[in-house]
Every structure is written in structure tokens, then in C-alpha cells.
Short mmCIF file of C-alpha atoms in Angstrom, two decimals:
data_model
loop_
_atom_site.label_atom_id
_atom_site.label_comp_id
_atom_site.label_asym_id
_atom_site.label_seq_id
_atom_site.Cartn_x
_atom_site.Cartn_y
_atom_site.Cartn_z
CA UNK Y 6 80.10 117.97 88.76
CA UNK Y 7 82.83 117.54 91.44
CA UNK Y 8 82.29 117.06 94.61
CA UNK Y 9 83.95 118.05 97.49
CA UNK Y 10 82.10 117.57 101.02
CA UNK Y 11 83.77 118.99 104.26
CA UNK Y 12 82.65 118.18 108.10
CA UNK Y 13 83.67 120.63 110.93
CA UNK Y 14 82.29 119.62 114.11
CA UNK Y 15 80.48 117.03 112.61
CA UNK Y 16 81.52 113.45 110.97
CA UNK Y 17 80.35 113.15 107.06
CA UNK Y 18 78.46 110.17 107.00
CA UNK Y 19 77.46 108.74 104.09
CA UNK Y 20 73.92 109.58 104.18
CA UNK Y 21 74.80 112.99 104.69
CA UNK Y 22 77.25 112.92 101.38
CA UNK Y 23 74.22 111.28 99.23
CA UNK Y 24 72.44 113.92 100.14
CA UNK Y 25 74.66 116.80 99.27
CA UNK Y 26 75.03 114.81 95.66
CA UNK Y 27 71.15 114.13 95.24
CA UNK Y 28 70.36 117.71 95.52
CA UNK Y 29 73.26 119.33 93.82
CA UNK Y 30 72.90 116.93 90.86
CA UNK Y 31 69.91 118.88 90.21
CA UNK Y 32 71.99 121.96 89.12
CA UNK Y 33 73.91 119.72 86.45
CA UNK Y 34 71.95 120.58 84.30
CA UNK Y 35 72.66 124.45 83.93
CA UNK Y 36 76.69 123.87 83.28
CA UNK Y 37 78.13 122.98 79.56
CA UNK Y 38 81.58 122.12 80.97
CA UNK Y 39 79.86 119.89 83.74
CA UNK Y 40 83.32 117.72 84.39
CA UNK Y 41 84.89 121.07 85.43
CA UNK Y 42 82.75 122.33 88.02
CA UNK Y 43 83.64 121.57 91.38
CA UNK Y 44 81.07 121.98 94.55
CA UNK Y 45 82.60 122.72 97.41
CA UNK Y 46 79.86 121.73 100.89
CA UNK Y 47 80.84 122.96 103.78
CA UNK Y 48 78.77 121.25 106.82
CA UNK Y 49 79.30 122.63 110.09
CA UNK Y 50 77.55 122.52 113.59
CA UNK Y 51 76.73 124.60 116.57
CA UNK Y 52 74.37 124.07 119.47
CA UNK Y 53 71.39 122.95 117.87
CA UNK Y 54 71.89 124.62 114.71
CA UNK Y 55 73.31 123.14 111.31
CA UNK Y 56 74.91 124.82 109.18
CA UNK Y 57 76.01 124.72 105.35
CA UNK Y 58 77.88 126.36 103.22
CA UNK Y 59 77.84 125.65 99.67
CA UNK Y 60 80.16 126.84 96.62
CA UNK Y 61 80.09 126.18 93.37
CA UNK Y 62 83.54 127.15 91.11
CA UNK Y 63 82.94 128.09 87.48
CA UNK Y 64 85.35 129.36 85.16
CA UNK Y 65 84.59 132.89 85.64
CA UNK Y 66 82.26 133.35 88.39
CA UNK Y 67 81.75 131.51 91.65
CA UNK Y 68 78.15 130.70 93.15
CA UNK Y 69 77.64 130.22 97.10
CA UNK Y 70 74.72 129.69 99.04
CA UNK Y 71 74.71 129.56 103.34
CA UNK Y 72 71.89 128.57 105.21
CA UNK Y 73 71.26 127.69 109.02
CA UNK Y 74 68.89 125.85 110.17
CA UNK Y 75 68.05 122.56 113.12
CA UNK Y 76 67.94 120.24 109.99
CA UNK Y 77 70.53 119.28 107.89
CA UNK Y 78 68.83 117.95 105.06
CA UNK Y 79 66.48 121.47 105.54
CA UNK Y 80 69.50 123.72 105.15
CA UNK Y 81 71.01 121.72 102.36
CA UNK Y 82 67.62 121.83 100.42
CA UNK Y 83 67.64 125.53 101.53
CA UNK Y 84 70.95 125.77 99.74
CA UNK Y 85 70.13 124.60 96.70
CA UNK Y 86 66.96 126.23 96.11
CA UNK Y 87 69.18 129.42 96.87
CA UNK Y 88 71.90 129.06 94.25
CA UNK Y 89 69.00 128.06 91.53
CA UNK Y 90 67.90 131.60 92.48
CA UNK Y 91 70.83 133.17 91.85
CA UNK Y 92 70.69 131.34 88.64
CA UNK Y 93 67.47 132.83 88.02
CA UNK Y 94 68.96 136.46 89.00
CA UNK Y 95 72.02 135.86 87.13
CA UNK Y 96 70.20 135.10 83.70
CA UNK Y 97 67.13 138.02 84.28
CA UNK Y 98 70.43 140.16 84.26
CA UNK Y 99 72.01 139.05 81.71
CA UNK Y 100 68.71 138.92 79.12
CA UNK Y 101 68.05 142.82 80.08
CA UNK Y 102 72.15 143.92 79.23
CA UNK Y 103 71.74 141.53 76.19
CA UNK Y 104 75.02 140.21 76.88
CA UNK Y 105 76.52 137.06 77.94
CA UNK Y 106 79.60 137.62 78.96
CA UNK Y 107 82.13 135.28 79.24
CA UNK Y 108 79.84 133.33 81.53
CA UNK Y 109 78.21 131.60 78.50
CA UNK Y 110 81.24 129.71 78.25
CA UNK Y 111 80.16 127.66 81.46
CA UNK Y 112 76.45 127.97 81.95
CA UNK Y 113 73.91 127.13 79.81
CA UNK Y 114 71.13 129.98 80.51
CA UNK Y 115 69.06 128.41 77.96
CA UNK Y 116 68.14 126.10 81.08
CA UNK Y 117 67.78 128.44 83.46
CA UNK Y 118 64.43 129.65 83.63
CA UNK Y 119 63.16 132.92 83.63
CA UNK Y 120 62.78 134.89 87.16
CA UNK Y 121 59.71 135.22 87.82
CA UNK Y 122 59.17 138.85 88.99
CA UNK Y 123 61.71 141.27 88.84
CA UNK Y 124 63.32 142.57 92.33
CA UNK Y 125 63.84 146.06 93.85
CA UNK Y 126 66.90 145.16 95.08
CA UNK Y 127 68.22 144.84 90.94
CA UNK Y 128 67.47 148.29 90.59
CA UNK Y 129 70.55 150.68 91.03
CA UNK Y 130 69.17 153.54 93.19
CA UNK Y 131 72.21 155.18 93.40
CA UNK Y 132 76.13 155.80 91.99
CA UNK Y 133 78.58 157.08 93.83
CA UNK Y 134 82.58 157.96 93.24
CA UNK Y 135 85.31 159.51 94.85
CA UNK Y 136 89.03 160.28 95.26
CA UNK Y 137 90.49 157.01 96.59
CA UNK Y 138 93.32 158.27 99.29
CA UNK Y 139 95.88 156.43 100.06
CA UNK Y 140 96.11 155.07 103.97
CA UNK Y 141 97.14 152.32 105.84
CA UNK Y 142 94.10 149.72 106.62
CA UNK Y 143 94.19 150.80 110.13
CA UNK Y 144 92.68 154.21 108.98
CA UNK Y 145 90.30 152.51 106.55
CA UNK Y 146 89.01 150.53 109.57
CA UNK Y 147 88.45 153.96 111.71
CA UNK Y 148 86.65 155.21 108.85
CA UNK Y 149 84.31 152.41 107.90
CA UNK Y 150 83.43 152.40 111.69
CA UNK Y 151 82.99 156.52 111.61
CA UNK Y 152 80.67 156.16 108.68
CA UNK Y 153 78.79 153.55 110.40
CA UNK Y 154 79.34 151.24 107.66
CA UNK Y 155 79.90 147.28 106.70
CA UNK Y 156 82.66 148.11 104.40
CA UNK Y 157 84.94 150.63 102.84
CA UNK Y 158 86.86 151.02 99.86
CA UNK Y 159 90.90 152.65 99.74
CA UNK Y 160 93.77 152.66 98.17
CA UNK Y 161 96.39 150.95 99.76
CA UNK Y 162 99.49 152.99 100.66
CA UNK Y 163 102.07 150.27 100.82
CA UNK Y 164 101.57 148.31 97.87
CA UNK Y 165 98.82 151.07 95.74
CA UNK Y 166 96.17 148.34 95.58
CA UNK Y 167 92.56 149.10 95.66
CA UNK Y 168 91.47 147.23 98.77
CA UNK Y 169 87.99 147.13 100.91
CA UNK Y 170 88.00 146.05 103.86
CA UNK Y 171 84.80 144.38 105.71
CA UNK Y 172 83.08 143.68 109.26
CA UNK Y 173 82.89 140.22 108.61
CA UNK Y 174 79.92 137.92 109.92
CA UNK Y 175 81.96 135.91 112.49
CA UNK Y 176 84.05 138.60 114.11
CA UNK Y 177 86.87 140.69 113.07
CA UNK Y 178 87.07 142.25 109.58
CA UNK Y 179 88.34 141.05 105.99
CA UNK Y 180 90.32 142.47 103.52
CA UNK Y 181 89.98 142.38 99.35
CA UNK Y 182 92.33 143.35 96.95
CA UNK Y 183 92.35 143.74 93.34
CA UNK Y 184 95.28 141.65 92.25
CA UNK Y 185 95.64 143.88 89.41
CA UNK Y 186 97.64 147.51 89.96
CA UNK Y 187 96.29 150.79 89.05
CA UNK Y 188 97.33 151.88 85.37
CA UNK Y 189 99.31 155.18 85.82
#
């Protein structure tokens, strides 16, 4: 694995950066095309608090894992311990659709092992469609906050992209696109 460790408000020392490597080499083992994977570790601070942020790039899917905590070395155990669960998550899912995607290609889920009790949350409890309208993201904005929700999806009306925009965690709100345009 790749890695690429980032300070903001904080100086990566090399302690710190041993750390990050120690801990993340521990997920080596779940990626076939191990030169290829790149780890992104974001460490950050703010008034007593630690933060980091931690991505991993595969092929076809991206992992990330952000903790806070007082202790660095607590949040980037934290971190890891999270993205080994979404390992976990990932594979239970895969195992009950019987299919593995093209996320074989990268990670070996023969090494993953098998979640140990099967969440709520996995459960669909409910599907939902509708008509998207085209508006501008202004009006998607004063909807999402009229619903009283975190996010909302629309169609786009200058470039007829499906978008959602978010309240994101920091302030303000987000947008995503699909990069790919609706067939017609």
C-alpha cells in the first residue's frame, strides 16, 4: 500500500507517520493489487481534539473512516478498526447477493472475515421513487430544508444531471453529480 500522510494544524512527525503505516499495514492483507492502493491520512487538530481522516482508493470503490478523539494514536486505531468493519459489512453483503462484483478484482474477501452478527441498519425498510423535476439547486436547497432533511435528490435544469445536494458536517452544503447524462 501507498501512503500518503497529510498534517493540517499539526506538523507530521515521524512518529506520527510510523504510526499511520503500523496500523494500516494491517489491512494489506485484504487487497490482491496491494502496489495500487493508495491511503490517503488526513490528521488534523482542534482545541483539544484530534482528528483523522482516513481513505483508502481501490479500483472501484473507495473506503474512509473519521474519528475524533484527545489521542492521536486512539483515533488512528479507531480508524482502522472502522474500515476493517466496513470490510466486514462489505463482504456479509456481498456473500448474501452471491455476487462479487467487480470489487473482487481488488479485495480479497477470502480474508475478510465473516461479520459477526448481522445489523438492522442492512435491512432495507423502505423504497421510494419519484418524478425527478428539473430546478435550479437553489430550489433543491429550499426543499431539502422544507422536508426537514440532510439531503435531496433533482435533476439539474442547466446541464440535466441527476444531482443531490447535502447539509454537510462542517457548514454549508455539497453537491453530487452523476457524471453520466440521462439516456433519452
Amino acid at each position: 500500500m501507498k501512503y500518503q500522510i497529510i498534517g493540517k494544524n499539526i506538523e507530521i512527525t515521524e512518529g506520527i507517520s510510523d504510526a499511520i503505516e503500523k496500523k494500516m499495514s494491517r489491512m494489506d492483507k485484504y487487497f490482491l493489487i496491494n502496489e495500487d492502493v493508495l491511503c490517503r491520512a488526513v490528521c488534523s487538530t482542534h482545541v483539544g481534539v484530534q482528528k483523522v481522516e482516513v481513505t483508502i482508493f481501490l479500483p472501484r470503490i473507495n473506503l474512509r473512516a473519521e474519528v475524533r478523539d484527545p489521542d492521536l494514536y486512539a483515533a488512528i486505531d479507531s480508524a482502522v478498526d472502522k474500515l476493517e468493519g466496513q470490510m466486514r459489512k462489505l463482504k456479509t453483503r456481498m456473500d448474501r447477493s452471491n455476487q462479487r462484483l467487480s470489487l473482487g478484482k481488488a479485495i480479497d474477501f477470502d480474508r475478510v472475515e465473516e461479520e459477526k452478527k448481522a445489523d438492522e441498519e442492512d435491512v432495507i425498510v423502505r423504497s421510494k421513487s419519484y418524478y425527478l423535476d428539473p430546478m435550479s439547486i437553489d430550489e433543491a436547497i429550499s426543499r431539502m430544508e422544507a422536508l426537514g432533511h440532510s439531503f435531496f435528490l433533482y435533476l439539474d435544469e442547466e446541464d440535466d444531471l441527476i444531482s443531490v445536494v447535502y447539509i454537510r458536517n462542517d457548514g454549508g452544503y455539497g453537491v453530487i453529480q452523476a457524471e453520466n447524462p440521462i439516456k433519452q
